[in-house]
Coordinates of C-alpha atoms and ligand atoms in Angstrom, one line a residue:
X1238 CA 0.4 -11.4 -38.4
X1239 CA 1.0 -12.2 -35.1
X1240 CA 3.8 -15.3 -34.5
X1241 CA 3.3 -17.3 -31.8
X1242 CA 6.6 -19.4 -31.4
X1243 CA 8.7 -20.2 -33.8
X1244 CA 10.8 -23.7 -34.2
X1245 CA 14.4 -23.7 -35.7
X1246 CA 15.6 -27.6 -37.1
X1247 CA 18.7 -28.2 -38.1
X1248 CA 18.7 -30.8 -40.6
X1249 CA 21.5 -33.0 -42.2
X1250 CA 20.6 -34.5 -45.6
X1251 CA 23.0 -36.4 -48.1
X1252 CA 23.0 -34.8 -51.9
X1253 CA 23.3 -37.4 -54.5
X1254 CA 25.9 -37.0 -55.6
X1255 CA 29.0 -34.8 -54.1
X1256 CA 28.7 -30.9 -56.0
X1257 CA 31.7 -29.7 -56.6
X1258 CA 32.5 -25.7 -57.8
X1259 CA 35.6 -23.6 -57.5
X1260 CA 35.3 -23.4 -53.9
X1261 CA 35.0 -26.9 -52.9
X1262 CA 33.0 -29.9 -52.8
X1263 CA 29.2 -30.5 -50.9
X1264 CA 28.5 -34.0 -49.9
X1265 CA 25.6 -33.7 -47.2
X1266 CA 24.0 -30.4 -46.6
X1267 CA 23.4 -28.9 -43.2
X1268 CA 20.8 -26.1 -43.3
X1269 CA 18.5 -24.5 -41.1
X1270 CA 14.8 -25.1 -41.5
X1271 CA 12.7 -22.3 -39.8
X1272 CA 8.5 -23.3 -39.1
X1273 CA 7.0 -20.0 -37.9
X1274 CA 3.1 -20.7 -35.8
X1275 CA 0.9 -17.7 -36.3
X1276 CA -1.6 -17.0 -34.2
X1277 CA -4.3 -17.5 -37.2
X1278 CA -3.3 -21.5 -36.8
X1279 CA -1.2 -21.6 -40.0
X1280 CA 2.0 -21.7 -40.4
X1281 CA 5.2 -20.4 -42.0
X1282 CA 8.0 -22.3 -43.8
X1283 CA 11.4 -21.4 -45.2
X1284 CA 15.0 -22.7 -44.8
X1285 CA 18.3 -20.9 -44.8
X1286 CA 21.1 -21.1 -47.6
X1287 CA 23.7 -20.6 -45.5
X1288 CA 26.2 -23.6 -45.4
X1289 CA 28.3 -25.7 -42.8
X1290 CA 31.3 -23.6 -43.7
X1291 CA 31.6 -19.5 -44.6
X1292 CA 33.2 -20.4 -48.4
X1293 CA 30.8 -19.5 -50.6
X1294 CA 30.0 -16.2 -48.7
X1295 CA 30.8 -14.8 -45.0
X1296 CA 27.7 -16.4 -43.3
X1297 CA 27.4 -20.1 -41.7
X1298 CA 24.8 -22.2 -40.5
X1299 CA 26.3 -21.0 -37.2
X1300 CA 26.1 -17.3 -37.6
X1301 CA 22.6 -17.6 -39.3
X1302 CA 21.3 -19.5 -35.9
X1303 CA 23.3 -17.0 -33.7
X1304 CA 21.6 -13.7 -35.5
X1305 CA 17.8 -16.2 -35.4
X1306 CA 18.4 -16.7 -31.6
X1307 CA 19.9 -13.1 -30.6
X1308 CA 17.9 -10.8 -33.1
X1309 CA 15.2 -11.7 -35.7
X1310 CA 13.0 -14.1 -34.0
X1311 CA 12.7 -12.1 -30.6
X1312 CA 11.7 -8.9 -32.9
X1313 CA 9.5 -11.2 -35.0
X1314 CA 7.5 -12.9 -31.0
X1315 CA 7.7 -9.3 -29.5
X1316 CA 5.4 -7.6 -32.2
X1317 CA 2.9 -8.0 -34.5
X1318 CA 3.7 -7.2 -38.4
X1319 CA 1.7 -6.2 -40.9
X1320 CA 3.6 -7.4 -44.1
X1321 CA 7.5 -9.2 -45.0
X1322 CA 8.5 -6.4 -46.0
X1323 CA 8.0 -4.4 -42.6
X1324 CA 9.7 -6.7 -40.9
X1325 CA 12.5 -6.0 -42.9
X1326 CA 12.3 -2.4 -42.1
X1327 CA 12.4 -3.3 -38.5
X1328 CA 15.5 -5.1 -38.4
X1329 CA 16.7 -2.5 -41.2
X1330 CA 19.4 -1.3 -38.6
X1331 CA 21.3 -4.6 -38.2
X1332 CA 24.1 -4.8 -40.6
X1333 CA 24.8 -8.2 -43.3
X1334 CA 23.3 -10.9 -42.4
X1335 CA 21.5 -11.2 -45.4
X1336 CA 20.8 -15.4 -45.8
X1337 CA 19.8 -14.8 -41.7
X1338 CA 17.1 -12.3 -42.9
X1339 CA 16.2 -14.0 -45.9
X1340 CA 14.7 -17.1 -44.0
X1341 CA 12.9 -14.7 -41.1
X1342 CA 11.3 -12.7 -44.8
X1343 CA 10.6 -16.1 -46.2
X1344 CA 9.1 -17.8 -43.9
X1345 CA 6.8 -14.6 -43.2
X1346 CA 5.8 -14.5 -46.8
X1347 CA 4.7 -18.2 -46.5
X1348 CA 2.3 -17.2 -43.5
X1349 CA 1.3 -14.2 -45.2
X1350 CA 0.0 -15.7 -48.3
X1351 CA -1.3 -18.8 -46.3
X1352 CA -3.4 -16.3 -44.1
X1353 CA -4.6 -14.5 -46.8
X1354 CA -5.5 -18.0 -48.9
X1355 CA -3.3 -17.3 -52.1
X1356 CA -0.6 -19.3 -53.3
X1357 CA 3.1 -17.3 -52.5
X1358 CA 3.4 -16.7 -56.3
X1359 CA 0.0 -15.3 -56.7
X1360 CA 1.0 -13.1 -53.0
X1361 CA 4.3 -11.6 -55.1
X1362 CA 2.4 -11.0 -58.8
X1363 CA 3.6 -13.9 -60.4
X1364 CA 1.3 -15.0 -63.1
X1365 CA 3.2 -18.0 -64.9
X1366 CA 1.7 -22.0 -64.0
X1367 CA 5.3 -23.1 -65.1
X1368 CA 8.6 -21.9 -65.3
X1369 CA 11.7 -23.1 -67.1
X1370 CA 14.6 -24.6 -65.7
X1371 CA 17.9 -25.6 -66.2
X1372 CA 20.5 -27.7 -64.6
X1373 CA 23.6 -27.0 -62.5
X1374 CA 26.8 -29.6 -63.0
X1375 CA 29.2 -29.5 -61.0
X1376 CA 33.1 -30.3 -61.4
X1377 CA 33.6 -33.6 -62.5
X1378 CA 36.7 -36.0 -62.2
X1379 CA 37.0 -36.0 -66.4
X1380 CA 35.8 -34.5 -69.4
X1381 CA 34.3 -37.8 -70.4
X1382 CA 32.3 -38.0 -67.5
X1383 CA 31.4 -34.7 -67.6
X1384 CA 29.6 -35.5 -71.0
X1385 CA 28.3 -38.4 -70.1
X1386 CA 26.6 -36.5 -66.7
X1387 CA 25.3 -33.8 -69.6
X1388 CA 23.6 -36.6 -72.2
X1389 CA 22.1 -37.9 -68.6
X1390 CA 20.2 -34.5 -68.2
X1391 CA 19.2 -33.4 -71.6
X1392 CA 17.7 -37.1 -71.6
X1393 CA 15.8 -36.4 -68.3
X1394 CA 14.8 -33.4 -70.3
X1395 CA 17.0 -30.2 -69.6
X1396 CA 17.7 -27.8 -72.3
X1397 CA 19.8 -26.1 -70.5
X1398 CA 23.0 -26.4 -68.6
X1399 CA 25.5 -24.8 -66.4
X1400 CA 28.9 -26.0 -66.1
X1401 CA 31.1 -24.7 -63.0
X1402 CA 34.3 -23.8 -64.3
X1403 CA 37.5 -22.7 -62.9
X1404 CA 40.9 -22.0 -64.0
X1405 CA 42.2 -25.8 -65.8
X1406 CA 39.0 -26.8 -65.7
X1407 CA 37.1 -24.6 -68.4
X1408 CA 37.9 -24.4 -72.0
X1409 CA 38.5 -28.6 -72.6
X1410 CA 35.2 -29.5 -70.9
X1411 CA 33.4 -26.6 -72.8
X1412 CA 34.7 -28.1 -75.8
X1413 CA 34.1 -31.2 -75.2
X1414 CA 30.1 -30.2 -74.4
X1415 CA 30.0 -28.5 -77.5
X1416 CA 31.4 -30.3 -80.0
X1417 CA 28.7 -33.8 -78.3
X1418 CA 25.2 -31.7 -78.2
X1419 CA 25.9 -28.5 -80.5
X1420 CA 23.0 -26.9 -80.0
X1421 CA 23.0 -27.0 -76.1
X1422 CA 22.4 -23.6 -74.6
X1423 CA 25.3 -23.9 -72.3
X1424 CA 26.1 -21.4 -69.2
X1425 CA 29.4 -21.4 -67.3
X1426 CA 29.6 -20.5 -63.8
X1427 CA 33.5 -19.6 -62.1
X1428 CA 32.5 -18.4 -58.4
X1429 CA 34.5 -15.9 -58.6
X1430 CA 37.5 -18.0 -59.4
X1431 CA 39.8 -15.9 -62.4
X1432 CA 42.3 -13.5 -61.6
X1433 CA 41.1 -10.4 -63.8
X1434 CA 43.5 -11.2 -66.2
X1435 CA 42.0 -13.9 -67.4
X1436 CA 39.4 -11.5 -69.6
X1437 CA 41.1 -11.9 -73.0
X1438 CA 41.6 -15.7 -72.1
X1439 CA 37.7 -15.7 -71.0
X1440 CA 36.3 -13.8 -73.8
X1441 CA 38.0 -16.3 -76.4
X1442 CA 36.8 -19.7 -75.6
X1443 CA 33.3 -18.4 -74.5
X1444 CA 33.0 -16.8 -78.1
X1445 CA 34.5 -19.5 -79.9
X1446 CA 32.0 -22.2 -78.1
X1447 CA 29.5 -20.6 -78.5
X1448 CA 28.9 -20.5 -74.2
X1449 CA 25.4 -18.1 -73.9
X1450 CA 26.4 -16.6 -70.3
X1451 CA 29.5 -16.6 -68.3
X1452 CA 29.0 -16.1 -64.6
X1453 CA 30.9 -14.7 -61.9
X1454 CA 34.4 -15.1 -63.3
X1455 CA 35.8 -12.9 -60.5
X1456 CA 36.0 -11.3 -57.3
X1457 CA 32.8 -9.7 -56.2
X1458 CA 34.4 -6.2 -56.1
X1459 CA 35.8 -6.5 -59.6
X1460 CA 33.5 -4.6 -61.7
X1461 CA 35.5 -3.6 -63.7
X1462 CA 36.7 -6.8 -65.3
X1463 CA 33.4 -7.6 -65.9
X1464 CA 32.7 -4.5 -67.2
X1465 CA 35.6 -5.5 -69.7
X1466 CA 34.5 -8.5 -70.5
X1467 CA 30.7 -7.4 -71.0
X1468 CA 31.9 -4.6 -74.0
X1469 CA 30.8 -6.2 -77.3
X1470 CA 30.9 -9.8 -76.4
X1471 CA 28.2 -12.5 -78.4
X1472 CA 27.7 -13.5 -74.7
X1473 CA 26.3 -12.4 -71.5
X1474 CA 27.8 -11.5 -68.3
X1475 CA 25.8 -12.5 -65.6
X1476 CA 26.7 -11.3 -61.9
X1477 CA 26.1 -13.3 -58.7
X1478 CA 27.6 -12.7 -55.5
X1479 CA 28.8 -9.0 -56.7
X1480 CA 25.0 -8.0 -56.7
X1481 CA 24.1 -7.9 -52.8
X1482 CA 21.7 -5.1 -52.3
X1483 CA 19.9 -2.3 -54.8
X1484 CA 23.0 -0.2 -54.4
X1485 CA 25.6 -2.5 -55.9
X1486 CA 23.1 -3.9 -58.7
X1487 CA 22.8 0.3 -59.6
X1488 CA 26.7 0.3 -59.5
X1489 CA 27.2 -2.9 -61.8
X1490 CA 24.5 -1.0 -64.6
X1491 CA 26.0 2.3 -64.7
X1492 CA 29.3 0.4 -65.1
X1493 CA 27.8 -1.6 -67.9
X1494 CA 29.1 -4.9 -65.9
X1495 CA 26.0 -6.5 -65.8
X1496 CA 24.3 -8.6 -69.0
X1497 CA 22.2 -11.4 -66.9
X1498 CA 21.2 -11.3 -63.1
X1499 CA 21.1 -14.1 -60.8
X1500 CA 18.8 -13.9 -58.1
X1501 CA 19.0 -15.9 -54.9
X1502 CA 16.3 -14.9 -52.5
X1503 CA 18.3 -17.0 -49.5
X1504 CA 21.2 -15.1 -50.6
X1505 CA 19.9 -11.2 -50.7
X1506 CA 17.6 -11.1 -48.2
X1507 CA 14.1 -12.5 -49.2
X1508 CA 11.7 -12.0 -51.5
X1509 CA 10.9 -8.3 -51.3
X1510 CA 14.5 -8.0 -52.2
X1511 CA 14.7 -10.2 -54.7
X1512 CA 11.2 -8.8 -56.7
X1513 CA 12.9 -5.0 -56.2
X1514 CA 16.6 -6.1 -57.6
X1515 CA 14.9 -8.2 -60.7
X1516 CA 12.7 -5.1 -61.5
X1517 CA 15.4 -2.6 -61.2
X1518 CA 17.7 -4.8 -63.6
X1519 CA 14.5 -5.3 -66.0
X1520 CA 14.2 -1.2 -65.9
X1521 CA 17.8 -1.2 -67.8
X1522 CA 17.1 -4.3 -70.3
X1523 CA 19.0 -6.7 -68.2
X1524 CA 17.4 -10.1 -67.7
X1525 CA 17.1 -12.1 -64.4
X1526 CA 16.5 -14.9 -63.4
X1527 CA 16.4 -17.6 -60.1
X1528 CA 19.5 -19.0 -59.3
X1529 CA 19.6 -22.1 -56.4
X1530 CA 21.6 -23.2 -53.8
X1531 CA 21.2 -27.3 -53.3
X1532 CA 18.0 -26.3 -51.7
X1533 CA 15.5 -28.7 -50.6
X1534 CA 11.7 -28.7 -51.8
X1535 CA 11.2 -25.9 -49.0
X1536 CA 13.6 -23.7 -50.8
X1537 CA 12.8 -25.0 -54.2
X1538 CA 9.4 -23.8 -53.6
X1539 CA 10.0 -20.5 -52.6
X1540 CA 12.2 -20.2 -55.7
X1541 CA 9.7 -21.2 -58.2
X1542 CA 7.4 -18.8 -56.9
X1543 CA 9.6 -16.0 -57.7
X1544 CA 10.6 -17.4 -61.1
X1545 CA 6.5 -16.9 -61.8
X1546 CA 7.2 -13.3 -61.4
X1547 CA 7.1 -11.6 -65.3
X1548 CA 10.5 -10.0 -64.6
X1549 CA 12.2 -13.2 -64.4
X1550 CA 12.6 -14.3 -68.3
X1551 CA 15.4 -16.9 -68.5
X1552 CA 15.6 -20.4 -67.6
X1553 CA 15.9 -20.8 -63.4
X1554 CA 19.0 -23.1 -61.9
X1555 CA 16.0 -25.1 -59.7
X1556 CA 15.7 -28.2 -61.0
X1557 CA 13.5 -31.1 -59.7
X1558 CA 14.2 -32.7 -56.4
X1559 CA 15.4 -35.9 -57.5
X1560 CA 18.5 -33.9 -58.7
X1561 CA 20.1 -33.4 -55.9
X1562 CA 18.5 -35.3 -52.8
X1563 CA 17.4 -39.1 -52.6
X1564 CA 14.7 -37.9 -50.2
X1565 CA 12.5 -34.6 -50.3
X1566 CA 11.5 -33.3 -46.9
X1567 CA 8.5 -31.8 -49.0
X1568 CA 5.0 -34.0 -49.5
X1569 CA 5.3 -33.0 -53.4
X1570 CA 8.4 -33.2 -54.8
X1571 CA 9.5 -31.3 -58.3
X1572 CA 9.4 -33.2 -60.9
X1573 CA 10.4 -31.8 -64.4
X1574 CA 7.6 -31.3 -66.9
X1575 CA 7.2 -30.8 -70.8
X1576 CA 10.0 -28.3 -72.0
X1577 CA 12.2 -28.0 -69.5
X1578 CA 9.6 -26.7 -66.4
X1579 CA 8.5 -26.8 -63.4
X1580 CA 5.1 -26.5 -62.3
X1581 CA 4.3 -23.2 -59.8
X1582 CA 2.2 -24.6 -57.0
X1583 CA -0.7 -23.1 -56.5
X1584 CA -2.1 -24.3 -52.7
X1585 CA -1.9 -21.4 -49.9
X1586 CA 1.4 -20.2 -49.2
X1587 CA 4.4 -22.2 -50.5
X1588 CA 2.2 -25.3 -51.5
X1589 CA 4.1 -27.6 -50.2
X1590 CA 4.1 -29.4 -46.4
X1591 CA 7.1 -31.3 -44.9
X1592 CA 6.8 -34.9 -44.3
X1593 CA 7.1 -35.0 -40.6
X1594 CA 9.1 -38.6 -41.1
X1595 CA 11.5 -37.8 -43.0
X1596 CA 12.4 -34.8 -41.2
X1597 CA 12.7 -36.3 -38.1
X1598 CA 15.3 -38.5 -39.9
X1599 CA 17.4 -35.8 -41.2
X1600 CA 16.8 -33.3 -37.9
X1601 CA 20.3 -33.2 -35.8
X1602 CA 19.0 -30.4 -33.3
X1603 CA 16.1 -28.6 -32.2
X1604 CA 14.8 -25.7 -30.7
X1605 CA 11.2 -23.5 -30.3
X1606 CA 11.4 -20.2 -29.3
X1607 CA 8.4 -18.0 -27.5
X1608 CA 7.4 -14.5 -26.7
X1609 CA 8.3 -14.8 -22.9
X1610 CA 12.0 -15.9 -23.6
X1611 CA 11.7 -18.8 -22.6
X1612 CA 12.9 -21.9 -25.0
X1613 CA 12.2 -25.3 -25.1
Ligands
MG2427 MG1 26.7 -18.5 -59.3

């Protein structure tokens, strides 16, 4: 693949409704939207997870730009590349940055597969035309409207949801999910946010209603806490942002922390990344699946490619568009299908194109880069 310039939009778009988790609270998201123009005449499309603000991990829409600018696109203009996954190896030596890589490796995959006339999912080895989903609620104002918000998604079809928790917020709303739709399969997801000696605390009200998978209750270094609260439970203990790389997913198995893994290709890198991690954690008998991060259809699309991948067996957090913008920036949006699914496009590359329109309305800057260095 050789690129021929590549442009980088920064886009504004208003959610739906404000997100809330233990961190804080998302009204509008700012993301980065990178188009990469081979020379072949098609094109390459991904956006980057990183937010406005470095809460949820140590990366930003403005570091992700400043790594783009300074690093990964010149490397990507200079050279040709063969594969994603070489690419990777070429900027191998430059340290983090993983949600900067991640939209460099996406975007290449969408070219690659688009060049070579295969849908993304067929390109990675997935084989499923649908893949299950559940839904992500946030923190709401109170318990009541909490299970109202629930009854509005199992009735849009959901089967099954994930509540964001944190300390005085977690075993009244559980409760009060349970006890209206008892046989929910209901996740909780903390962000880290439990002191580790809330395990015993933890381990009661998840066991008692009947919660299927607790998620990142703390700190991303604390294995061991979640290695205490994985011994014998009657749920699973899903990692998130402890599991970066191959070498801390290998750490959190041999430590027997690890009963579930969420995968975020924006958030480990990219897709070669993201097949390796799920296989590895399949190799010890511990499911995976797609997690999401209020992306639009662009991300969405790259996610529900992955999810088609055999190694990904539980229900993905990508729901349909309508769930979190008023507006896709994608030609087809997702729309949720019989039992719980979305369907895995199957045009060339990502299937999806962006409506020019409406990302001219959400764009806020602009810039194309070329070989020569020199930048529109
Ligand atoms: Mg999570």
């Amino acid at each position: 693949m050789q690129v021929l310039s590549a442009q980088l939009d920064e886009l504004e778009l208003p959610l739906v409704e404000p997100f809330e988790t233990s961190f804080g609270v998302e009204k509008r998201r700012r993301l980065l939207l990178l188009t990469l123009h081979g020379r072949s005449g098609e094109e390459g499309l991904a956006e980057c997870v990183a937010a406005r603000d470095p809460l949820y991990s140590s990366e930003a829409v403005e570091t992700a730009r400043w790594m783009l600018h300074r690093y990964l696109l010149p490397d990507l203009l200079r050279r040709e590349v063969a594969t994603p996954s070489e690419f990777l190896g070429r900027v191998g030596t430059l340290r983090g940055h993983p949600m900067a890589k991640a939209v460099a490796e996406m975007a290449l995959w969408d070219l690659y597969a688009r060049e070579h006339r295969r849908s993304l999912a067929e390109m990675l080895g997935g084989r499923k035309r649908r893949v299950e989903v559940g839904v992500s609620v946030g923190i709401q104002g109170s318990v009541p409207t909490l299970v109202q918000r629930v009854g509005d998604y199992l009735e849009d079809g959901y089967r099954r949801v994930k509540l964001k928790v944190r300390p005085g917020w977690d075993e009244e709303p559980v409760r009060a999910v349970r006890r209206a739709y008892p046989d929910l399969r209901l996740w909780v997801d903390a962000n880290q946010a439990y002191p580790t000696s809330a395990v015993g605390a933890i381990a009661r009200w998840a066991s008692r209603y009947g919660v299927e998978q607790v998620e990142q209750p703390f700190a991303e270094h604390e294995v061991e806490a979640h290695a205490l609260l994985n011994r014998g439970r009657t749920f699973r203990v899903c990692l998130d942002e402890s599991v970066v790389d191959r070498a801390s997913l290998d750490d959190a198995l041999e430590r027997r922390a690890i009963s579930s893994l969420n995968v975020k290709p924006g958030r480990v890198g990219g897709l070669t990344v993201s097949r390796e991690l799920a296989q590895a954690a399949a190799g010890a008998r511990v499911p995976a699946w797609v997690g999401g991060m209020l992306e639009t259809g662009v991300g969405r699309a790259h996610g529900v490619a992955l999810a088609s991948l055999p190694n990904f067996t539980l229900p993905a957090d990508l729901s349909a568009s309508r769930r979190y913008y008023l507006t896709e920036i994608i030609d087809r949006p997702f729309d949720l299908g019989a039992g719980s699914t979305l369907a895995v496009p199957r045009g060339p590359g990502i299937g999806v194109t962006l409506v020019d329109r409406a990302v001219a309305k959400a764009r806020r800057r602009s810039r194309i880069f070329r070989p020569s260095g020199s930048r529109l």
